[in-house]
Coordinates of C-alpha atoms in Angstrom, one line a residue:
P1 CA -10.2 -11.1 22.9
S2 CA -9.9 -8.1 24.0
T3 CA -13.4 -6.8 25.5
S4 CA -14.1 -2.9 26.0
E5 CA -13.5 -2.4 28.8
D6 CA -10.2 -3.4 28.0
T7 CA -10.5 -1.1 25.4
D8 CA -11.9 2.1 27.4
K9 CA -8.8 2.0 30.0
D10 CA -6.1 4.0 29.8
M11 CA -2.9 2.0 29.9
L12 CA -0.3 4.7 28.9
M13 CA 2.1 5.2 31.5
Q14 CA 3.4 9.4 32.3
S15 CA 5.9 10.7 34.3
K16 CA 2.8 10.4 37.6
E17 CA 3.5 6.6 36.5
T18 CA 7.1 6.6 36.0
S19 CA 8.0 8.7 39.1
F20 CA 5.8 6.3 41.4
L21 CA 8.2 3.8 40.1
V22 CA 11.5 5.8 41.3
D23 CA 9.9 7.0 44.6
R24 CA 9.4 3.1 45.3
E25 CA 13.4 2.3 43.7
V26 CA 11.8 0.3 41.3
P27 CA 15.1 0.4 39.2
V28 CA 14.7 0.4 35.4
T29 CA 14.3 -3.1 33.3
D30 CA 17.9 -4.1 31.6
Q31 CA 16.4 -4.4 27.8
S32 CA 20.2 -6.0 26.9
P33 CA 18.9 -9.7 27.0
K34 CA 16.3 -8.2 23.3
Y35 CA 19.2 -8.1 21.5
V36 CA 20.3 -12.0 21.9
T37 CA 18.1 -14.7 20.8
G38 CA 17.2 -16.6 24.5
E39 CA 14.6 -16.9 26.9
P40 CA 16.1 -15.1 30.2
T41 CA 14.0 -15.1 33.5
A42 CA 12.9 -12.2 34.7
T43 CA 11.5 -10.8 38.0
V44 CA 7.8 -9.3 38.0
V45 CA 8.9 -5.5 39.7
A46 CA 5.4 -3.3 39.1
I47 CA 2.1 -4.7 37.2
F48 CA 0.0 -1.7 36.0
T49 CA -3.3 -2.0 35.7
G50 CA -4.1 1.6 33.9
R51 CA -4.5 4.9 35.1
G52 CA -7.0 5.6 36.9
H53 CA -8.6 1.6 38.4
T54 CA -7.2 2.1 41.6
A55 CA -7.4 3.4 45.1
L56 CA -4.7 5.7 44.3
E57 CA -5.3 6.3 40.7
R58 CA -1.8 5.4 39.5
G59 CA -2.9 2.0 38.3
F60 CA 0.4 -0.4 40.4
V61 CA -1.3 -3.4 42.9
D62 CA 0.6 -5.8 43.6
L63 CA -1.6 -9.4 42.6
A64 CA -3.2 -9.5 39.4
E65 CA -5.4 -12.5 38.5
Q66 CA -7.7 -13.4 34.4
K67 CA -10.3 -10.9 35.8
D68 CA -8.0 -7.7 35.3
G69 CA -8.2 -8.1 32.0
L70 CA -5.4 -6.5 30.4
I71 CA -2.6 -5.4 32.6
G72 CA 0.9 -3.9 32.5
L73 CA 3.8 -6.1 33.4
V74 CA 7.0 -4.3 34.5
L75 CA 10.6 -7.2 34.7
S76 CA 13.4 -6.5 36.7
Q77 CA 15.3 -7.2 32.2
T78 CA 13.3 -8.7 29.4
S79 CA 14.8 -10.1 26.4
F80 CA 11.2 -8.1 24.8
Y81 CA 11.7 -5.3 21.9
A82 CA 10.1 -2.8 23.1
Q83 CA 8.2 -0.6 20.2
A84 CA 11.4 2.3 19.5
G85 CA 13.0 3.4 16.2
G86 CA 10.2 2.5 13.9
Q87 CA 10.1 -1.5 14.8
I88 CA 7.1 -2.6 15.8
Y89 CA 7.1 -4.5 19.2
D90 CA 7.8 -8.3 20.0
T91 CA 5.2 -10.6 21.1
G92 CA 5.7 -14.2 23.1
L93 CA 4.9 -14.8 26.4
L94 CA 5.7 -15.0 30.2
T95 CA 5.4 -17.9 32.0
S96 CA 6.6 -19.4 35.1
S97 CA 8.9 -22.4 35.8
D98 CA 6.2 -24.3 36.9
G99 CA 3.7 -23.4 33.6
G100 CA 1.5 -23.0 36.7
K101 CA 1.4 -19.0 35.3
E102 CA 1.4 -17.8 31.8
F103 CA 0.6 -14.0 30.5
H104 CA 0.3 -13.7 26.9
V105 CA 1.9 -10.5 25.0
S106 CA 0.7 -8.5 23.0
S107 CA 2.6 -5.3 23.1
V108 CA 5.6 -3.8 24.3
K109 CA 6.2 -0.5 25.7
A110 CA 8.5 1.5 26.8
Y111 CA 8.2 4.7 29.2
A112 CA 11.9 6.4 31.1
G113 CA 13.3 3.3 30.9
Y114 CA 11.2 1.4 32.3
V115 CA 9.3 -1.8 29.4
V116 CA 6.0 -2.4 29.9
H117 CA 4.7 -5.8 28.8
L118 CA 0.8 -6.0 28.2
G119 CA -1.6 -8.2 27.7
K120 CA -3.7 -10.9 29.2
I121 CA -3.2 -13.7 31.8
D122 CA -4.3 -16.7 30.4
T123 CA -3.1 -19.1 33.5
G124 CA -2.6 -19.4 37.4
S125 CA -2.5 -15.0 39.2
I126 CA 0.3 -12.8 38.9
S127 CA 2.8 -11.5 42.4
V128 CA 4.8 -8.9 42.1
G129 CA 8.5 -10.9 43.2
D130 CA 7.4 -14.2 40.7
E131 CA 9.3 -15.5 38.6
L132 CA 8.5 -15.8 34.9
T133 CA 10.6 -16.3 31.8
C134 CA 10.5 -14.9 28.4
M135 CA 10.0 -16.3 25.4
V136 CA 9.6 -14.2 22.4
D137 CA 7.7 -14.4 19.3
Y138 CA 10.6 -15.3 17.6
A139 CA 9.1 -16.6 13.8
R140 CA 7.9 -13.4 14.0
R141 CA 10.9 -11.4 14.8
S142 CA 12.7 -13.4 12.6
L143 CA 10.1 -11.8 9.6
V144 CA 10.2 -8.3 11.3
M145 CA 14.8 -7.9 11.5
P146 CA 15.1 -8.4 7.5
N147 CA 12.8 -5.7 7.0
H148 CA 14.4 -3.0 9.8
T149 CA 18.1 -3.9 8.5
M150 CA 16.5 -3.1 4.5
T151 CA 15.4 -0.1 6.1
H152 CA 18.9 0.8 6.6
V153 CA 20.7 -0.5 3.1
L154 CA 17.5 1.4 1.5
N155 CA 18.7 4.3 2.8
Y156 CA 22.4 4.3 1.3
A157 CA 20.4 2.7 -1.7
L158 CA 18.6 6.1 -2.1
R159 CA 21.7 8.4 -1.3
Q160 CA 23.7 6.3 -3.9
V161 CA 21.0 6.9 -6.0
L162 CA 19.1 10.4 -6.1
I163 CA 22.7 12.4 -4.8
G164 CA 25.5 10.0 -5.5
G165 CA 26.5 9.1 -1.7
P166 CA 27.2 11.7 0.6
N167 CA 26.6 15.0 -0.1
D168 CA 27.8 17.9 2.3
E169 CA 25.7 20.4 0.1
E170 CA 22.9 18.6 -0.7
E171 CA 21.7 17.3 2.9
K172 CA 22.4 20.2 4.6
A173 CA 19.4 21.8 2.2
G174 CA 18.0 18.4 3.7
K175 CA 17.2 16.4 0.7
L176 CA 17.0 12.6 1.4
N177 CA 16.3 13.4 5.9
Q178 CA 15.0 10.9 7.0
K179 CA 11.5 11.6 7.6
G180 CA 10.1 8.7 9.5
S181 CA 10.3 4.8 9.6
D182 CA 7.6 1.7 10.4
V183 CA 8.9 -1.5 10.5
D184 CA 6.4 -4.9 10.7
D185 CA 6.6 -7.9 10.4
K186 CA 4.5 -7.6 7.0
R187 CA 6.8 -4.9 5.5
L188 CA 9.1 -2.0 5.9
R189 CA 7.6 2.2 5.7
F190 CA 10.6 4.2 4.3
D191 CA 9.8 8.4 4.8
F192 CA 12.1 11.0 2.9
A193 CA 12.5 14.5 2.6
W194 CA 12.4 14.4 -1.8
D195 CA 10.3 16.7 -4.3
D196 CA 9.9 14.6 -7.1
P197 CA 8.1 11.2 -7.4
L198 CA 11.0 8.2 -8.1
T199 CA 11.1 6.9 -12.1
A200 CA 11.3 3.7 -12.7
E201 CA 14.7 3.9 -13.7
Q202 CA 15.8 5.4 -10.6
L203 CA 13.6 2.8 -8.0
A204 CA 15.2 0.2 -10.8
Q205 CA 18.4 1.2 -9.7
V206 CA 17.7 1.3 -5.8
E207 CA 16.4 -2.6 -5.7
E208 CA 19.4 -3.3 -7.9
I209 CA 22.0 -1.7 -4.8
V210 CA 20.1 -3.5 -2.1
N211 CA 19.5 -6.5 -3.3
G212 CA 23.4 -6.4 -4.5
Q213 CA 24.1 -6.2 -0.4
I214 CA 21.7 -9.2 0.1
Q215 CA 23.6 -11.1 -2.5
A216 CA 26.9 -9.8 -1.3
S217 CA 26.4 -12.0 2.7
L218 CA 27.6 -9.1 3.8
P219 CA 27.6 -9.3 8.3
V220 CA 25.8 -7.1 9.6
H221 CA 28.0 -5.2 13.0
A222 CA 26.1 -3.8 16.1
A223 CA 28.0 -2.1 18.9
V224 CA 27.7 1.1 21.7
A225 CA 30.3 3.8 20.7
P226 CA 30.5 6.7 22.8
L227 CA 28.6 9.2 20.4
A228 CA 31.3 12.2 19.9
D229 CA 33.7 9.5 18.3
A230 CA 30.8 6.8 16.3
S231 CA 29.3 11.0 14.9
K232 CA 32.4 11.0 12.7
I233 CA 32.7 8.4 10.6
F234 CA 32.2 9.4 7.6
G235 CA 28.8 8.9 5.7
L236 CA 27.4 7.4 8.6
R237 CA 23.6 8.1 8.5
A238 CA 21.8 9.7 11.9
V239 CA 18.5 11.4 11.4
F240 CA 18.1 15.3 11.4
N241 CA 17.8 16.5 15.0
E242 CA 17.2 13.2 16.7
Q243 CA 18.9 13.4 20.0
Y244 CA 21.2 10.5 20.5
P245 CA 21.4 8.2 24.1
D246 CA 25.5 8.7 24.7
P247 CA 26.7 6.3 23.7
V248 CA 25.1 4.8 21.2
R249 CA 24.4 1.9 19.3
V250 CA 26.5 1.7 15.8
I251 CA 24.6 -0.5 13.3
S252 CA 26.6 -1.5 10.6
V253 CA 26.3 -3.3 7.1
G254 CA 29.6 -4.8 5.7
K255 CA 32.5 -2.7 7.9
S256 CA 33.1 -3.9 11.7
V257 CA 32.6 -0.6 14.0
D258 CA 35.8 -0.5 15.6
E259 CA 37.1 -0.7 12.0
L260 CA 35.2 2.3 11.5
L261 CA 36.0 4.0 14.6
A262 CA 39.7 3.5 13.8
D263 CA 39.9 5.1 11.0
P264 CA 36.7 7.7 11.4
E265 CA 37.5 10.0 7.8
N266 CA 38.2 7.6 5.5
S267 CA 35.7 8.3 2.7
T268 CA 35.3 5.0 1.2
W269 CA 33.2 4.6 4.2
S270 CA 30.3 6.2 2.3
G271 CA 30.1 2.8 0.5
F272 CA 28.8 0.9 3.0
S273 CA 25.4 1.6 5.4
M274 CA 26.0 2.8 8.6
E275 CA 23.6 4.3 11.1
F276 CA 22.7 4.9 14.1
C277 CA 19.7 2.4 16.2
G278 CA 18.4 0.6 18.7
G279 CA 16.5 -2.0 17.2
T280 CA 16.4 -6.0 16.3
H281 CA 19.1 -6.9 12.8
L282 CA 20.1 -9.8 10.8
S283 CA 23.2 -11.3 11.0
N284 CA 23.9 -11.2 7.6
T285 CA 22.2 -9.9 4.5
A286 CA 21.7 -13.1 2.9
E287 CA 18.8 -13.7 5.2
A288 CA 17.0 -11.3 4.1
E289 CA 16.9 -13.4 0.8
S290 CA 14.9 -10.8 -1.6
F291 CA 14.2 -7.3 -1.8
A292 CA 10.7 -4.9 -3.7
I293 CA 9.5 -1.8 -3.4
T294 CA 5.5 -1.8 -4.1
E295 CA 4.6 1.9 -3.6
E296 CA 6.9 4.6 -3.9
S297 CA 3.9 7.6 -2.9
N298 CA 3.8 11.5 -2.1
I299 CA 3.0 11.3 1.7
A300 CA 3.2 15.6 2.0
K301 CA 4.7 18.1 0.2
G302 CA 8.3 17.6 0.1
V303 CA 8.3 14.1 1.6
R304 CA 8.4 10.7 -1.1
R305 CA 7.5 7.6 0.9
I306 CA 8.8 3.8 0.1
T307 CA 7.3 0.7 1.2
A308 CA 8.7 -2.6 0.4
V309 CA 9.0 -5.7 1.4
T310 CA 11.5 -9.0 1.7
R311 CA 11.7 -12.7 2.2
D312 CA 9.0 -14.7 0.4
R313 CA 6.7 -11.7 0.0
S314 CA 9.8 -10.1 -1.5
V315 CA 10.2 -13.4 -4.0
E316 CA 6.2 -13.1 -5.0
A317 CA 5.8 -9.5 -6.1
L318 CA 9.0 -9.9 -8.0
R319 CA 8.3 -13.5 -9.9
N320 CA 4.5 -11.6 -10.2
G321 CA 5.9 -8.6 -12.2
R322 CA 8.3 -10.6 -14.1
G323 CA 5.2 -13.3 -14.9
L324 CA 3.1 -9.9 -15.9
M325 CA 5.2 -7.8 -17.5
Q326 CA 5.7 -11.2 -20.1
K327 CA 1.1 -10.7 -20.2
A328 CA 2.0 -7.0 -21.1
A329 CA 5.4 -8.1 -24.0
E330 CA 2.7 -11.4 -25.9
L331 CA 0.1 -8.1 -26.3
S332 CA 2.4 -6.8 -29.0
T333 CA 1.1 -9.9 -31.1
L334 CA -2.5 -9.3 -30.7
P335 CA -4.3 -7.3 -33.5
P336 CA -5.1 -4.3 -32.7
G337 CA -9.3 -5.3 -32.1
N338 CA -12.0 -6.8 -29.6
E339 CA -9.0 -9.4 -28.7
L340 CA -6.8 -7.0 -27.1
A341 CA -9.1 -4.9 -25.7
A342 CA -10.5 -7.9 -23.1
A343 CA -6.8 -9.1 -23.1
I344 CA -5.7 -5.7 -21.6
R345 CA -8.8 -4.9 -18.8
D346 CA -7.7 -8.9 -18.3
L347 CA -3.8 -7.5 -17.4
L348 CA -5.6 -4.5 -15.7
E349 CA -7.3 -6.5 -12.8
Q350 CA -4.5 -8.9 -12.5
V351 CA -1.9 -5.7 -11.9
A352 CA -4.6 -4.7 -8.8
A353 CA -4.9 -8.1 -7.2
L354 CA -2.1 -9.1 -7.3
P355 CA 1.3 -8.1 -4.7
L356 CA 3.5 -6.4 -7.4
S357 CA 7.0 -4.7 -7.2
Q358 CA 6.5 -0.5 -8.4
V359 CA 9.3 -1.2 -11.5
Y360 CA 7.1 -3.5 -12.6
K361 CA 3.9 -1.5 -12.4
Y362 CA 5.7 1.2 -14.1
R363 CA 7.4 -1.0 -16.6
I364 CA 3.0 -2.6 -17.3
S365 CA 1.6 0.6 -17.3
A366 CA 3.7 1.4 -20.2
A367 CA 3.7 -1.2 -22.3
L368 CA -0.3 -0.9 -21.6
N369 CA -0.3 2.4 -22.4
A370 CA 1.5 1.3 -26.2
E371 CA -1.1 -0.7 -26.8
N372 CA -4.5 1.7 -25.4
D373 CA -2.4 4.2 -28.4
R374 CA -2.8 1.3 -30.7
L375 CA -6.5 0.3 -29.3
R376 CA -7.0 4.3 -29.4
E377 CA -6.3 4.3 -33.7
W378 CA -8.1 1.0 -34.2
R379 CA -11.0 2.5 -33.0
K380 CA -11.1 5.8 -34.5
A381 CA -11.0 4.3 -37.7
A382 CA -13.4 1.6 -36.5
T383 CA -15.6 4.5 -34.9
K384 CA -15.3 6.1 -38.1
E385 CA -16.1 3.1 -40.6
R386 CA -19.0 2.0 -38.8
A387 CA -20.3 5.7 -39.4
A388 CA -20.4 5.5 -43.1
A389 CA -22.0 2.3 -43.2
A390 CA -24.4 2.9 -40.7
L391 CA -25.4 5.9 -43.0
R392 CA -25.5 4.0 -45.7
Q393 CA -28.1 1.7 -43.9
A394 CA -29.8 5.1 -43.0
K395 CA -30.2 6.3 -46.4
A396 CA -31.6 3.0 -47.7
L397 CA -34.1 2.2 -43.9
A398 CA -35.5 6.3 -45.2
Q399 CA -36.8 5.3 -48.3
E400 CA -38.4 1.7 -46.4
I401 CA -40.1 4.2 -43.8
K402 CA -40.6 7.1 -46.1
D403 CA -44.4 7.0 -44.9
V404 CA -44.2 4.6 -41.0
P405 CA -45.1 7.5 -38.6
K406 CA -43.1 5.6 -36.0
S407 CA -40.4 2.7 -36.3
V408 CA -37.4 1.4 -33.8
L409 CA -35.0 1.0 -36.1
R410 CA -31.3 -1.2 -35.3
L411 CA -27.8 0.5 -36.8
D412 CA -25.0 -1.2 -34.7
F413 CA -22.3 2.1 -34.7
G414 CA -21.7 2.4 -30.8
S415 CA -22.0 4.9 -28.8
D416 CA -21.2 7.7 -30.7
G417 CA -23.5 10.8 -30.3
K418 CA -21.7 12.7 -34.0
T419 CA -22.6 9.7 -35.7
S420 CA -26.8 9.4 -34.0
S421 CA -27.0 12.9 -34.7
K422 CA -26.9 12.3 -38.7
V423 CA -28.5 8.9 -38.8
L424 CA -31.4 10.6 -37.7
K425 CA -31.1 13.3 -40.0
E426 CA -31.1 11.2 -43.0
L427 CA -34.0 9.4 -41.4
Q428 CA -35.5 13.3 -41.2
K429 CA -35.2 13.7 -44.6
A430 CA -36.9 11.6 -45.8
N431 CA -39.6 11.3 -42.9
K432 CA -40.2 15.3 -41.6
N433 CA -43.5 13.6 -39.6
G434 CA -41.7 10.8 -38.4
S435 CA -40.9 9.6 -35.0
F436 CA -37.6 7.7 -34.7
L437 CA -36.1 5.1 -31.7
L438 CA -32.2 3.6 -32.9
V439 CA -31.2 1.0 -30.5
S440 CA -27.2 0.5 -31.3
T441 CA -24.8 -1.8 -29.6
D442 CA -20.9 -2.5 -29.6
E443 CA -20.0 -5.5 -29.1
G444 CA -16.5 -4.9 -28.0
E445 CA -16.7 -2.5 -25.7
D446 CA -20.4 -4.6 -24.7
T447 CA -22.1 -1.3 -24.7
L448 CA -26.0 -0.1 -25.6
A449 CA -27.0 3.2 -26.5
V450 CA -30.2 3.8 -27.4
Y451 CA -31.8 7.1 -29.3
A452 CA -35.1 9.1 -29.8
S453 CA -35.9 11.3 -31.6
V454 CA -40.1 12.5 -31.8
S455 CA -41.6 14.9 -34.5
K456 CA -43.7 18.2 -33.5
G457 CA -46.5 16.5 -34.7
H458 CA -46.0 13.5 -32.2
V459 CA -44.8 15.8 -29.4
D460 CA -48.0 15.5 -27.0
S461 CA -48.5 11.4 -27.9
L462 CA -45.1 10.7 -27.3
D463 CA -41.9 11.2 -24.6
A464 CA -38.4 10.3 -26.0
L465 CA -37.4 10.6 -22.4
K466 CA -40.2 7.6 -21.6
W467 CA -39.4 6.2 -24.2
C468 CA -35.6 5.5 -24.8
E469 CA -36.4 4.3 -20.7
A470 CA -39.6 2.0 -21.9
A471 CA -36.8 0.9 -23.8
L472 CA -34.2 0.1 -21.8
A473 CA -36.6 -1.7 -19.1
P474 CA -34.7 -5.4 -19.2
T475 CA -31.4 -4.3 -19.0
T476 CA -29.8 -3.2 -15.2
G477 CA -27.3 0.6 -14.4
S478 CA -29.2 2.4 -17.7
K479 CA -28.5 5.9 -17.2
C480 CA -31.4 8.7 -20.2
G481 CA -30.8 11.8 -20.4
G482 CA -33.1 14.7 -22.7
R483 CA -35.9 16.2 -23.1
N484 CA -39.7 15.0 -24.7
A485 CA -38.5 15.6 -28.2
N486 CA -35.1 14.1 -28.0
A487 CA -33.7 11.5 -25.4
N488 CA -31.0 9.4 -25.3
G489 CA -29.7 6.2 -23.1
T490 CA -26.8 4.3 -23.0
V491 CA -26.3 0.4 -20.4
S492 CA -22.8 -1.1 -19.7
G493 CA -22.7 -5.2 -20.5
A494 CA -26.1 -4.6 -22.1
A495 CA -25.4 -5.7 -25.8
A496 CA -26.9 -9.0 -25.8
A497 CA -30.1 -7.6 -24.5
A498 CA -30.1 -5.8 -27.8
D499 CA -33.3 -7.8 -28.8
A500 CA -35.0 -7.3 -26.2
V501 CA -34.5 -3.5 -25.9
F502 CA -35.5 -3.4 -29.6
A503 CA -39.0 -5.3 -28.8
A504 CA -39.3 -3.0 -25.2
A505 CA -39.2 -0.5 -27.6
E506 CA -41.4 -0.9 -30.2
A507 CA -43.9 -2.4 -27.1
F508 CA -44.0 1.3 -25.9
I509 CA -45.6 2.7 -29.0
R510 CA -47.9 -0.3 -29.8

């Protein structure tokens, strides 16, 4: 666990720290082993305890122990991937051959060619010159790699769907320029220049292309080539204004880099994903297993973001989507009414709770909109019918209470304010000096409402707002408003409390 002291440490290596290493002729880290699965042995060439944590304030020591907490080890070579190019760092262990020294690597950063393995000593002490074996958590990396490779394929698919493949005019205008990416072991995130939200159909086409490349089991090629030669490959994607090393590493999905370089201007290369990249990747697209877009959103003016998942997370998101889409389709078999309303609410809760493909979110939303339209028409007709019934009931009750000074009445017309006004006017016509409180419920919506009207003769002794508040006292979460002559209150989830509310309203005027 991290301590407050660890949190306070400044583990950032800047020019002063890297210059310190250069002046002492410490060689930069050989990072080539990161592209090959293995456990190479490396020499500790520097130990960094944080800026300002030594007398020289450069942060380097010759020996570190457990008590030093968070430190950074610079090695002669490493199989650990340092965070770069949008890909998260590797984690794992550094250990001596006899097991007497063990260092837990929690993150990896690179500064001017020096790879710093950040973490804590679990066992023993570590000195400059020690030989340690690099043990990357390859199980974790195996979850990162499909997300990174499919970020490339996603970039390719977006280009195909939105601008029809390589398009100099559109791309020079900035369309689809990559604005950033972030890849870890759980998901991938890709930011790109585009003004409008992608439609469900566009997202479905993108998903289809990516999954098509996965199902095609395409080999993923990686090779280093001169930057000038690699830049000539037709359709190759590169981040706008990015400064690439020379030579540069090329990742190609489906065609070997040698083939691309042998005939760089071949327009058929536009049918393949090709990018400059120093990250770790799959050897074959089939290893990604599945791909699903879980979110598409706007993050800035003219910049969209796609979040997606692969492997088991994708399988789950697509399976959930198919299941909930089936439930959405089955809603059309229900007659409009309370059962349909409850089914819609239940489905909305599941959509919010479960990981889903964005394509299915859109399709389910469209299905629910259609059902809500049907429900809205039913409610409109039901409200009209309830209002008419309430008025008929009010006319009958008006004759019964025409001589009663204060009355509490139960008429279930929901919480429609217009209907309450009409009902109260009907009662006031029959009893101009009477004061009334109406209790109304809507069992389908599980709501309860009260409406009070106090006559001029009672206004000094009876407050309509206090009457409503007293009536709703048996419930929780009620909201009342109005004045001493006219007031009302509503509460959700309390239709079953109508009898208690009625009794409380009567008790207030006794």
